[in-house]
GROMACS .gro file of C-alpha atoms in nm:
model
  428
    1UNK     CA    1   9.561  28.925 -13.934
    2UNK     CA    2   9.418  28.586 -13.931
    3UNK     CA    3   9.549  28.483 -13.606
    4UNK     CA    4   9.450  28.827 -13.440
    5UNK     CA    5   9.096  28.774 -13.577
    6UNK     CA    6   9.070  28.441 -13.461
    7UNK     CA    7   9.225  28.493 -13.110
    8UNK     CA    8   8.976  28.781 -13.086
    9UNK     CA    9   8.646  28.562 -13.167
   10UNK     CA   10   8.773  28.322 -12.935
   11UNK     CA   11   8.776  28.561 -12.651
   12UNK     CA   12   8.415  28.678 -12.732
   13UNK     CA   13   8.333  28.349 -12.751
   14UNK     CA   14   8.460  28.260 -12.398
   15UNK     CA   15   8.295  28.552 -12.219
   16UNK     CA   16   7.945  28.550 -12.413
   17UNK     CA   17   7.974  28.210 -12.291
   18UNK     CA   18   8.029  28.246 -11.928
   19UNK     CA   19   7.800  28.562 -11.932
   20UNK     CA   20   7.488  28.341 -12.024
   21UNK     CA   21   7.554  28.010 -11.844
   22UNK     CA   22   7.778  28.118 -11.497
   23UNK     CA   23   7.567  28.378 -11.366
   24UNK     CA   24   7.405  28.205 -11.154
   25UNK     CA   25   7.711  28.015 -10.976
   26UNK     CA   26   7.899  28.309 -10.947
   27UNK     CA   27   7.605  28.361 -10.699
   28UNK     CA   28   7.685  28.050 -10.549
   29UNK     CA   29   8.004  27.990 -10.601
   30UNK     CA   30   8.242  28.263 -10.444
   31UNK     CA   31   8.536  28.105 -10.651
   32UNK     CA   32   8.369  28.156 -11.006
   33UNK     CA   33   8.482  28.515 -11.016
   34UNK     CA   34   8.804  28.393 -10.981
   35UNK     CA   35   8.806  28.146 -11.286
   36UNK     CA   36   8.702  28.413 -11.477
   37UNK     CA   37   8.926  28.672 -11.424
   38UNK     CA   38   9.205  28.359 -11.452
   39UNK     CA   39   9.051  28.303 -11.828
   40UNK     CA   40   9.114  28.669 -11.926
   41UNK     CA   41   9.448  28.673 -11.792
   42UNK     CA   42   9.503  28.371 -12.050
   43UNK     CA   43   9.408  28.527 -12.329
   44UNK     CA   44   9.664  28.826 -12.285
   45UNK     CA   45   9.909  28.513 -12.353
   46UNK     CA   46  10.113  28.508 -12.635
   47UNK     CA   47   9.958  28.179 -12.755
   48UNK     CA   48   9.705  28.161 -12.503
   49UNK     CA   49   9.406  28.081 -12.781
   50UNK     CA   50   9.601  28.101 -13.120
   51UNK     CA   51   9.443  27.873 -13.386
   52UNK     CA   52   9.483  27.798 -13.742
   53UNK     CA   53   9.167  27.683 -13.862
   54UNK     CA   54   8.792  27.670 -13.684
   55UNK     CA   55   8.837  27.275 -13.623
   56UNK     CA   56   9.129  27.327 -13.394
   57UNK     CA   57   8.909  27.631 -13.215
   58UNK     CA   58   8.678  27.460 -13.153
   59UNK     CA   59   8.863  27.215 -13.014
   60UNK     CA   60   9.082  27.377 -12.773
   61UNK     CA   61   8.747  27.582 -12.661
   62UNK     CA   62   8.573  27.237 -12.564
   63UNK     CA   63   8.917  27.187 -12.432
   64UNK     CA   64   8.932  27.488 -12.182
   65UNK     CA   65   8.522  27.405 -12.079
   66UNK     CA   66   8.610  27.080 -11.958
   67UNK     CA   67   8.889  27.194 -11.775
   68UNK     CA   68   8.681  27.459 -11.617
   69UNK     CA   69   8.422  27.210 -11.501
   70UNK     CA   70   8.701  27.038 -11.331
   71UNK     CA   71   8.817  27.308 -11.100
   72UNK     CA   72   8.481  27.429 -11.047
   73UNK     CA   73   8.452  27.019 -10.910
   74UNK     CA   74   8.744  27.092 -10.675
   75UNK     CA   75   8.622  27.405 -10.563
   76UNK     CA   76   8.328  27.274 -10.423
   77UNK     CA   77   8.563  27.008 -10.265
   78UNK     CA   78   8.700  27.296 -10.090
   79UNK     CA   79   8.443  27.481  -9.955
   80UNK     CA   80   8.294  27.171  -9.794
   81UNK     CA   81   8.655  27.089  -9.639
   82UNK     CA   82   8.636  27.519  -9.533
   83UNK     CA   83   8.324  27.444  -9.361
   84UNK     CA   84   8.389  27.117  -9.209
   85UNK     CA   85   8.718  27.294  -9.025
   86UNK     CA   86   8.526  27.616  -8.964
   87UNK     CA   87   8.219  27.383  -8.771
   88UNK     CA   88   8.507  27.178  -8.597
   89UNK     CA   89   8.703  27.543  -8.477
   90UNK     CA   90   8.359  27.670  -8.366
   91UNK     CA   91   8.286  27.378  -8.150
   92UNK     CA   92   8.654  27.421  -8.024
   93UNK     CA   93   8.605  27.799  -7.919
   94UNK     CA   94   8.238  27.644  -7.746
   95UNK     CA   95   8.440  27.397  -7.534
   96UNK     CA   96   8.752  27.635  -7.425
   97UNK     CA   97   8.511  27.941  -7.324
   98UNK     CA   98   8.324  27.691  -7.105
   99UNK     CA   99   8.597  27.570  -6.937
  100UNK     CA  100   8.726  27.930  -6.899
  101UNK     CA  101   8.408  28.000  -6.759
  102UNK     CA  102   8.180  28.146  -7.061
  103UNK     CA  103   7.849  28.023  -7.194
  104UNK     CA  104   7.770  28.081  -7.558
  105UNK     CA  105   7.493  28.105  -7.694
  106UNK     CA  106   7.311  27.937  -8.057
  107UNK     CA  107   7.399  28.343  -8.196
  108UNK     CA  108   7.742  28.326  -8.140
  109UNK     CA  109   7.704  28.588  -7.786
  110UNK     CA  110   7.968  28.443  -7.522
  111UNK     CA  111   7.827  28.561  -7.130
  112UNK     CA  112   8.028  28.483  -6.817
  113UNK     CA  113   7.890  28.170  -6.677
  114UNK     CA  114   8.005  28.304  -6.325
  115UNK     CA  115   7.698  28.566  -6.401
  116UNK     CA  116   7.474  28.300  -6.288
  117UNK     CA  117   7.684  28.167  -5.977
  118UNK     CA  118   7.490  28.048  -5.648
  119UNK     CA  119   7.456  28.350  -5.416
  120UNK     CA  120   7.579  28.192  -5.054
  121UNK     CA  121   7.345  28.229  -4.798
  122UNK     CA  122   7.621  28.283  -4.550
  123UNK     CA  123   7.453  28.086  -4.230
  124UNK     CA  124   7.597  28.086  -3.916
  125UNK     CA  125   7.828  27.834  -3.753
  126UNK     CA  126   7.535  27.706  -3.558
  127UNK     CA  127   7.341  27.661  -3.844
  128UNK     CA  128   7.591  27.496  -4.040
  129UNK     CA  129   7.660  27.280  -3.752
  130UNK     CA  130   7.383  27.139  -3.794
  131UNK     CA  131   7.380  27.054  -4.139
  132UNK     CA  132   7.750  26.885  -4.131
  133UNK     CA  133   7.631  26.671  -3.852
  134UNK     CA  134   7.412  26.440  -4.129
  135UNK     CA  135   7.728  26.457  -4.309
  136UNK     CA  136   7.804  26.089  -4.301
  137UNK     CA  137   8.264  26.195  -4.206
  138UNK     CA  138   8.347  25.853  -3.989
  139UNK     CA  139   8.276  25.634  -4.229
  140UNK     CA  140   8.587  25.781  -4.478
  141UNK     CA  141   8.415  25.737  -4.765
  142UNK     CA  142   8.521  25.946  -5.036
  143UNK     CA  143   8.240  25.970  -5.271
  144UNK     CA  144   7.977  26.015  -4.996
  145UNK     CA  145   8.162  26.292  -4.865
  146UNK     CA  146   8.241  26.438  -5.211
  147UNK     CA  147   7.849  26.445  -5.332
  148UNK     CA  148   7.679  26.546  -5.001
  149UNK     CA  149   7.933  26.882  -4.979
  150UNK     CA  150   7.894  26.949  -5.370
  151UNK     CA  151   7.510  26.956  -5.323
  152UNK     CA  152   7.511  27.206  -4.985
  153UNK     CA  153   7.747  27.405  -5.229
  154UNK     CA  154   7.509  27.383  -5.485
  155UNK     CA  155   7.250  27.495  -5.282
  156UNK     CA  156   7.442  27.827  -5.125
  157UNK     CA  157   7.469  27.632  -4.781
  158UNK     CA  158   7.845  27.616  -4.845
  159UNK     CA  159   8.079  27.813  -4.963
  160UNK     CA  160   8.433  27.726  -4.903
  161UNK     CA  161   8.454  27.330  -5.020
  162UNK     CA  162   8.679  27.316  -5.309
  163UNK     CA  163   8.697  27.701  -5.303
  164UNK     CA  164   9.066  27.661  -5.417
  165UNK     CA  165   9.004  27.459  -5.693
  166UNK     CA  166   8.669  27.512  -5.831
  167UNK     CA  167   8.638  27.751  -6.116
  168UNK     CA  168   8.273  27.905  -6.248
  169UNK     CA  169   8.147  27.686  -6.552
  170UNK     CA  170   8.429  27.444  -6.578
  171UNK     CA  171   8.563  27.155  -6.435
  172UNK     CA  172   8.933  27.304  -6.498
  173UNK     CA  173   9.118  27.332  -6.138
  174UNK     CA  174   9.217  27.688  -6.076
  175UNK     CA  175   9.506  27.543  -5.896
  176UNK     CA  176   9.781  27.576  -6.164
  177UNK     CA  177  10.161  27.520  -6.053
  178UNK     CA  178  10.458  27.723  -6.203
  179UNK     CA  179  10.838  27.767  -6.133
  180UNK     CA  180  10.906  27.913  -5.781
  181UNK     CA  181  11.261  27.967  -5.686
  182UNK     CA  182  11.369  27.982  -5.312
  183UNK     CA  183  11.426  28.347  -5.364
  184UNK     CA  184  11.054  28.420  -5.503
  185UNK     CA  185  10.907  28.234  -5.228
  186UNK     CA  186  11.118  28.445  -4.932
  187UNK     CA  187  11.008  28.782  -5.136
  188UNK     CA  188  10.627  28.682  -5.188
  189UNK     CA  189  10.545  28.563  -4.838
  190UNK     CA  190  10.705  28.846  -4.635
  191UNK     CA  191  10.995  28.682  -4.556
  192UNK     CA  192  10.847  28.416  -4.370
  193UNK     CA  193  10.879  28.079  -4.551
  194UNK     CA  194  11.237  28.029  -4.665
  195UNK     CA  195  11.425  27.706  -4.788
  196UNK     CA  196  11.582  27.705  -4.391
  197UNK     CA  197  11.209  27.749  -4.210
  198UNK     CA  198  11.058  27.472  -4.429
  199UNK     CA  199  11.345  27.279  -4.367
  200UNK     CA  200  11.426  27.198  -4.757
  201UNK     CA  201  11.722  27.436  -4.834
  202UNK     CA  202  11.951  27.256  -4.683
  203UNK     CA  203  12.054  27.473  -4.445
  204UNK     CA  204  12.003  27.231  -4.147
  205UNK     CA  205  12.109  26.916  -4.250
  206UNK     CA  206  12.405  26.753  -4.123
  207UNK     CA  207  12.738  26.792  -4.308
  208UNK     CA  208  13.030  26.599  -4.376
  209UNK     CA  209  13.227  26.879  -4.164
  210UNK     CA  210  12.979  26.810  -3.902
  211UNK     CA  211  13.106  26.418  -3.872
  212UNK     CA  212  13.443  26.537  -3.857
  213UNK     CA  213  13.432  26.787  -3.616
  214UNK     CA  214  13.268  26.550  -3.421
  215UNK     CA  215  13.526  26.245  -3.477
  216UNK     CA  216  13.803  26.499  -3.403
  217UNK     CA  217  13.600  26.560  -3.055
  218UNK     CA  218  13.571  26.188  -2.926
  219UNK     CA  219  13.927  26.118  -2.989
  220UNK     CA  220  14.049  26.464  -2.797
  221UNK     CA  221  13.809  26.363  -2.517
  222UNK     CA  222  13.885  26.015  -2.476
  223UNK     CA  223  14.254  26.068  -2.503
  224UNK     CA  224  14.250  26.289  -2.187
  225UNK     CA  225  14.012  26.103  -2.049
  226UNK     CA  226  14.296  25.798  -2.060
  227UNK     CA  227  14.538  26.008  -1.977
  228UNK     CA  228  14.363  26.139  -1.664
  229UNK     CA  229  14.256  25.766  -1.554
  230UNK     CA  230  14.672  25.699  -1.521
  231UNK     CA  231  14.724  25.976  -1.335
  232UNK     CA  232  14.433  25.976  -1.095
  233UNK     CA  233  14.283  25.632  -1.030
  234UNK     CA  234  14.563  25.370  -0.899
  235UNK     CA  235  14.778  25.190  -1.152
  236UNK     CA  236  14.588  24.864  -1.222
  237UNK     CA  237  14.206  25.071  -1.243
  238UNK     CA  238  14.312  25.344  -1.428
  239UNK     CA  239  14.468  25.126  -1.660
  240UNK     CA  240  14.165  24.971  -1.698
  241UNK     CA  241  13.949  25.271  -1.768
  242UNK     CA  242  14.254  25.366  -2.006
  243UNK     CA  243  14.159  25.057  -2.227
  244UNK     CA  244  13.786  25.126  -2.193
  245UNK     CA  245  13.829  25.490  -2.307
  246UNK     CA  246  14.076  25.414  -2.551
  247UNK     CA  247  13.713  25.154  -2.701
  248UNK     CA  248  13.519  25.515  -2.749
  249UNK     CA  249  13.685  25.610  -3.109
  250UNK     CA  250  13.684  25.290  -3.221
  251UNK     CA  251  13.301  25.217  -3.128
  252UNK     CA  252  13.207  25.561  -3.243
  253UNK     CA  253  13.383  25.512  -3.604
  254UNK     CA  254  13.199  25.181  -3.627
  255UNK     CA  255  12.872  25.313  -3.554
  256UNK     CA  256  12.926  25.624  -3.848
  257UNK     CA  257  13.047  25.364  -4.108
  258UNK     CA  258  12.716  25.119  -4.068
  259UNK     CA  259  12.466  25.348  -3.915
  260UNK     CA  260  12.544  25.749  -3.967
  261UNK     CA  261  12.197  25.837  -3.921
  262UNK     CA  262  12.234  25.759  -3.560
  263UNK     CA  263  12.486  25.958  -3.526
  264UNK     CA  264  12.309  26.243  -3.756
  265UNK     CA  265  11.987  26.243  -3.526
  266UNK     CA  266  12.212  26.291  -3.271
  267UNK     CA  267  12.360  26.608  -3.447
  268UNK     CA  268  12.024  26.750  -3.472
  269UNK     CA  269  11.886  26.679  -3.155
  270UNK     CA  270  12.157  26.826  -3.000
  271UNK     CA  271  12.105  27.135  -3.184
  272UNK     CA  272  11.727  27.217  -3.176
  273UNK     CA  273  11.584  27.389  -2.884
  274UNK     CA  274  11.399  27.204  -2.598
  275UNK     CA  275  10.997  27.311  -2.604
  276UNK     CA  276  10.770  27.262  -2.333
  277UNK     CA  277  10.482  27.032  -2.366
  278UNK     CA  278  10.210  27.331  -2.409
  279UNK     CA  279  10.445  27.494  -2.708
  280UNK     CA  280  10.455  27.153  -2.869
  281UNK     CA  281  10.082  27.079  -2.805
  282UNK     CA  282  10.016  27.426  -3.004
  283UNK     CA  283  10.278  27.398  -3.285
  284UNK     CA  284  10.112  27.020  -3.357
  285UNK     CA  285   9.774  27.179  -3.335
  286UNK     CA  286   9.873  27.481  -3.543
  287UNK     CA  287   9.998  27.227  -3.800
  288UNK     CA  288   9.674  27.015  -3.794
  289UNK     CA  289   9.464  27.314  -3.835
  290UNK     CA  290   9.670  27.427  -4.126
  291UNK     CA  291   9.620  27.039  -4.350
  292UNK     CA  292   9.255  27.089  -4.239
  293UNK     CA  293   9.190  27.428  -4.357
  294UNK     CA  294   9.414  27.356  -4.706
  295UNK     CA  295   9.311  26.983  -4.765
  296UNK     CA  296   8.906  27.107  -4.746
  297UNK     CA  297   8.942  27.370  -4.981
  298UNK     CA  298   9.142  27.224  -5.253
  299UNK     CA  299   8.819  26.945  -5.214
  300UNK     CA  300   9.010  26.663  -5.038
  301UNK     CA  301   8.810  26.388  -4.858
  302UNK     CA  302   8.876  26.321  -4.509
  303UNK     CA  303   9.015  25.961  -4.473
  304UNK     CA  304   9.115  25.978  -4.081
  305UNK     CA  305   9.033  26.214  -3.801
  306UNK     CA  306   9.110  26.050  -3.450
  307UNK     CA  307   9.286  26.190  -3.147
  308UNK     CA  308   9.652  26.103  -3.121
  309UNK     CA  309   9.763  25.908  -2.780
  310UNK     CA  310  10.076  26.036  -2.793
  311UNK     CA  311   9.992  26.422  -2.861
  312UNK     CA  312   9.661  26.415  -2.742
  313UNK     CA  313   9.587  26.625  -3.045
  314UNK     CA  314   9.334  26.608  -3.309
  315UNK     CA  315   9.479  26.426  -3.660
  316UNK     CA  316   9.336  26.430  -4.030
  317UNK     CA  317   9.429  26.181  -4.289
  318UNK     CA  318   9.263  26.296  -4.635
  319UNK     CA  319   9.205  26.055  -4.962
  320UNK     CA  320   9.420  26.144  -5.240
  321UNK     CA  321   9.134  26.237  -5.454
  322UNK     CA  322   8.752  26.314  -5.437
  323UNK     CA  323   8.697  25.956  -5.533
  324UNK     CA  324   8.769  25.612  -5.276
  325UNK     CA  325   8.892  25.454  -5.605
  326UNK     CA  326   9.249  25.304  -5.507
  327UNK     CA  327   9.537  25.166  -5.623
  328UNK     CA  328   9.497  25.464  -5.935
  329UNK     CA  329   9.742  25.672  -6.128
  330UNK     CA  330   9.714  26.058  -5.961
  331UNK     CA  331   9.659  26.338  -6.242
  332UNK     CA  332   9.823  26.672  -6.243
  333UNK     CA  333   9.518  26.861  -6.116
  334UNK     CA  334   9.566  26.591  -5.771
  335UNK     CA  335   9.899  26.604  -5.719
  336UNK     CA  336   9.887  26.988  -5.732
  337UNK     CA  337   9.618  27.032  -5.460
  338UNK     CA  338   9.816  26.760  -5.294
  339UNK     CA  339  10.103  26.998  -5.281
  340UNK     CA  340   9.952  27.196  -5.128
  341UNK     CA  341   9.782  27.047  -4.857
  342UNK     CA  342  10.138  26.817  -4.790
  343UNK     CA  343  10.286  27.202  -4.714
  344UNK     CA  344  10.029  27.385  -4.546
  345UNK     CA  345  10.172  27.223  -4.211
  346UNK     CA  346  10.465  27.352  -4.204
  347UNK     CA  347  10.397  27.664  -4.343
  348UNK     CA  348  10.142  27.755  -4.074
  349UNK     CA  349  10.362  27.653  -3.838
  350UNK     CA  350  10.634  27.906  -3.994
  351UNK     CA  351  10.360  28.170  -3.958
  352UNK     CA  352  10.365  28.168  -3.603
  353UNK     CA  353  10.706  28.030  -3.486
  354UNK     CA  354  10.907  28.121  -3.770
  355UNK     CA  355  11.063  27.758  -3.844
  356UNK     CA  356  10.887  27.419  -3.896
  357UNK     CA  357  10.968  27.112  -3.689
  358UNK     CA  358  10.710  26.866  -3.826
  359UNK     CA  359  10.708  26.826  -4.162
  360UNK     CA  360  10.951  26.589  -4.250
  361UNK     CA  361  10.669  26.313  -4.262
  362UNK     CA  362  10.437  26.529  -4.466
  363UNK     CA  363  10.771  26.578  -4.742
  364UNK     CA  364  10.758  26.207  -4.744
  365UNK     CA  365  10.377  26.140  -4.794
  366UNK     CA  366  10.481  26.376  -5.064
  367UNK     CA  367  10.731  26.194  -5.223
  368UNK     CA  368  10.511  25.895  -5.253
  369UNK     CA  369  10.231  26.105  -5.447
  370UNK     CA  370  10.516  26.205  -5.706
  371UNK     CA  371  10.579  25.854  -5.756
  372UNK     CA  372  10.228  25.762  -5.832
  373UNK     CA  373  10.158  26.067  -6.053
  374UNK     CA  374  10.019  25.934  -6.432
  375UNK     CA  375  10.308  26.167  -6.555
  376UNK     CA  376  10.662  26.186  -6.481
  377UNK     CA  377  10.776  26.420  -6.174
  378UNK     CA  378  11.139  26.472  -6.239
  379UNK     CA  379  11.353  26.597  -5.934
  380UNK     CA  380  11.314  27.008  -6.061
  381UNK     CA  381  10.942  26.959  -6.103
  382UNK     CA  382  10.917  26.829  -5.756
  383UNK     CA  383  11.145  27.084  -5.587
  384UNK     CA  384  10.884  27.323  -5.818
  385UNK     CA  385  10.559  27.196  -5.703
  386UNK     CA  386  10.714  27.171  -5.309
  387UNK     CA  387  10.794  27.547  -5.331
  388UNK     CA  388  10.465  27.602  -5.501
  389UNK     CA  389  10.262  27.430  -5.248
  390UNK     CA  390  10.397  27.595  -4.970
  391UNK     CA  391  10.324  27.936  -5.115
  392UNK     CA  392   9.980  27.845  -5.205
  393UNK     CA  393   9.916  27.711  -4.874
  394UNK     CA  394  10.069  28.079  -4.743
  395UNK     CA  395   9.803  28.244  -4.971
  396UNK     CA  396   9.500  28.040  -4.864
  397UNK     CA  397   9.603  28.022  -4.491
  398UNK     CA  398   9.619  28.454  -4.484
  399UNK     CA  399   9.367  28.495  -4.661
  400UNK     CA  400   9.139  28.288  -4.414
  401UNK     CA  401   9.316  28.417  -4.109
  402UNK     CA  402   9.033  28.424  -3.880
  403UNK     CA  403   8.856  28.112  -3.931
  404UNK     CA  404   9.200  27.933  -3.952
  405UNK     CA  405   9.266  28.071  -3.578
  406UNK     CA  406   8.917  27.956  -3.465
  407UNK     CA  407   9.050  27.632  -3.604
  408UNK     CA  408   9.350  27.627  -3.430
  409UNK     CA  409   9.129  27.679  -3.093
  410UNK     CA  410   8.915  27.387  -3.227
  411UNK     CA  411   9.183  27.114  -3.257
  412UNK     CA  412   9.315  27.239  -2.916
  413UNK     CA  413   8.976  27.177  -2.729
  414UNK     CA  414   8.973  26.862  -2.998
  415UNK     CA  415   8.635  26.930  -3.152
  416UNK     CA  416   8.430  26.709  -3.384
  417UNK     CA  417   8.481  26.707  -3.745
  418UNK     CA  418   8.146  26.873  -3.809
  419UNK     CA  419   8.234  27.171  -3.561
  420UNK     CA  420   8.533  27.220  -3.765
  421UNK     CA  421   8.376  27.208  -4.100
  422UNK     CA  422   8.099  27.449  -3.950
  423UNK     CA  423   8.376  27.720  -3.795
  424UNK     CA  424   8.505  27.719  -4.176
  425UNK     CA  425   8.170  27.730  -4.342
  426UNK     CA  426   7.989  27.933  -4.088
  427UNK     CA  427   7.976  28.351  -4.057
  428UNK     CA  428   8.095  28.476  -3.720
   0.00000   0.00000   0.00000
C-alpha cells in the first residue's frame, strides 16, 4: 500500500508540476506535448517512480526535472536545424523554378516568367536590314556580336537569335541531348536522314571485300593483257609489254600495303555519280544555308563569312561559343548546339537530294569539339549527340522552311551577312 501511495503522489506531483510551469512552452514549444505524454507513459511502468522513503522521491523527481530540461535543450537544437534546412530547401525550389522559367514571389505565389516575355515587333526584312547593317559581323568578334543581337532581342527587334537555345527566365539551354538510335532517327524524320544519307552507318565505306575484289581484278586484267601482248605485238615488244604488265599487281599491292586510302578514294570516286557544276553549286549552297540558319539560332557567333574561290559560294565559320575566349574547355550546353550546327549541312542537303556528299569535314570539326569538351565524350555519347544533332537540325530546318529557302537563294546570289541575318529576322 505504501508503494502504491507513494507512486501515486509522485504522479500528481509530476503533472501539478508541469500544469503550472510548462504552459506556456507548450505554446512555444511544439515538442512539449510530447514530453509529457512520454512522462505518463513512465509512470504506467512497473518501477517507473517506486520509492521507499520521501528522501529517495524527492530525489529521483529532481532527477527526472533535470533530465527534462535536457531534452527540452535538444529540442530547441532541432527546430533551429528544421528551420535552417527548411530556409535552405526554399531557396532551392526559388532557384529551380527560375531556371524552369517561374518567378516567385516574397508570398510563396510561383507565375510563369514567360508571362512577361518581349512581344516581337515582327519588322520587315527591309527594316531589319537596316538595323544588322550597324551590326559590327567582319570584325569576328564574338562578344560584340553576342551583346549587340541580345539587346535587339531584348528590345522585340529580333526574334530568332538563340531561339533554339534560349529558354524564358533562365539561362538553362533548351537544347538537351538524349539517346537516338539509327532506327529512331529514320522513323522521326520521314525517312529522310538515315545512317547511309548522312554517311555514318557505314553503309558506304569501303570494305575489305572491296580490296579484294579489286586485287582479284588487276591480276585477271594484266594477265590477259600479257598474254595478248605475245600473241599480237612481235616477239621482242610484246615481250616487253609482257614484263611491264606483269609490274601492275605488284605496284598495285605495294600501293594498298603503304597507302590504302589511295586506293579507297579511288573506290569511292568510282562509285558516286558525276554532278554538273550548277547541281554542285546548289548542294554547297544548300549546305551553307543550312550551318547558317542552325549555327544563328542555337546563338553561335560568326567567325568567317567570305566567298570561296574554288566554289564561288558563300562560307560561314562560327566561334565555338558566344564568347572570343580561346584556348577553353567547351561545356555540355556548347558542344550540344555544336552538334547541331556540325549536322545541319548534311542534313539539309539530305532534304533535298536525299544523300549528303559534304560533310565529312563538318564530322571532323566535330570530332575535335568532343575532344575539347570539359567532360568526357566516350565513343556511344558521340555516336548519340551526332544522331541527335542531325535530328535537331531536321526539326529547326522544317520548321523554318521558308526563310531557310530564301536563304538558300541568298548564298546563291552571295549576299551580305546582314541580308542574311535580315531574311531570317525579317516578316515576308
Amino acid at each position: 500500500m505504501l508503494s502504491l501511495q507513494c507512486h501515486n503522489d509522485t504522479l500528481s506531483i509530476v503533472i501539478n508540476y508541469y500544469s503550472d510551469h510548462l504552459d506556456k512552452r507548450l505554446s512555444t514549444m511544439p515538442s512539449s506535448a510530447a514530453i509529457l505524454t512520454t512522462l505518463l507513459a513512465l509512470s504506467q511502468t512497473a518501477d517507473a517512480f517506486q520509492v521507499h522513503n520521501n528522501h529517495g522521491a524527492v530525489k529521483r523527481i529532481t532527477t527526472r526535472q533535470n533530465k527534462t530540461f535536457l531534452s527540452m535543450t535538444d529540442t530547441q537544437s532541432e527546430v533551429e536545424k528544421l528551420r535552417a534546412a527548411a530556409a535552405k530547401a526554399r531557396e532551392e525550389y526559388e532557384r529551380l523554378s527560375k531556371e524552369m522559367g517561374k518567378e516567385v514571389s516574397s508570398s510563396g505565389d510561383v507565375t510563369d516568367a514567360r508571362a512577361a516575355q518581349v512581344t516581337p515587333k515582327n519588322l520587315s526584312v527591309d527594316q531589319v536590314k537596316s538595323i544588322a547593317a550597324d551590326i559590327e559581323f567582319s570584325s569576328g568578334d564574338a562578344d560584340s556580336q553576342t551583346s549587340a543581337l541580345d539587346k535587339l532581342v531584348e528590345s522585340g527587334d529580333f526574334s530568332l537569335w538563340k531561339s533554339a537555345v534560349r529558354r524564358a527566365g533562365s539561362d538553362m539551354s533548351m537544347l538537351i541531348p538524349f539517346p537516338v538510335s539509327l532506327g529512331n532517327l529514320e522513323s522521326r524524320t520521314d525517312g529522310k536522314v538515315t545512317g547511309e544519307s548522312l554517311g555514318v552507318g557505314g553503309e558506304g565505306d569501303v570494305k575489305f571485300e572491296d580490296f579484294q575484289d579489286l586485287t582479284v581484278a588487276v591480276v585477271l586484267g594484266s594477265t590477259l593483257l600479257g598474254i595478248l601482248a605475245l600473241a599480237v605485238l612481235p616477239p621482242n615488244v610484246g615481250a616487253t609489254f609482257t614484263y611491264l604488265f606483269a609490274l601492275i599487281p605488284i605496284g598495285f599491292i605495294g600501293i594498298g600495303s603503304t597507302s590504302p586510302g589511295i586506293i579507297a578514294a579511288a573506290i569511292q570516286g568510282a562509285r558516286s555519280t558525276k554532278e554538273d557544276d550548277e547541281t554542285r553549286r546548289e548542294r554547297i549552297c544548300r549546305h551553307e544555308a543550312g550551318h547558317f540558319l542552325c549555327g544563328y539560332m542555337c546563338g553561335l557567333p560568326v567567325k568567317e563569312y567570305s566567298i570561296s574561290p574554288d566554289t564561288g559560294v558563300a562560307c560561314v565559320e562560327f566561334h565555338t561559343s558566344s564568347t572570343s575566349a580561346a584556348g577553353r574547355e567547351l561545356t555540355d550546353d556548347v558542344i550540344a548546339a555544336l552538334s547541331v550546327v556540325a549536322m545541319s549541312g548534311s542534313v539539309a542537303e539530305i532534304m533535298e537530294y536525299g544523300k549528303a556528299k559534304g560533310g565529312e569535314n563538318d564530322l571532323l570539326e566535330l570530332q575535335n569539339c568532343f575532344m575539347k569538351s570539359k567532360e568526357f565524350i566516350g565513343a556511344a555519347k558521340q555516336q548519340d549527340l551526332t544522331r541527335w544533332g542531325a535530328l535537331t537540325s531536321y526539326g529547326l530546318i522544317k520548321a523554318n522552311l521558308k526563310k531557310y529557302e530564301s536563304l538558300v537563294s541568298a548564298f546563291k546570289e552571295n549576299k551580305s551577312l546582314s541580308e542574311c541575318v535580315a531574311i531570317i529576322e525579317g516578316s515576308a
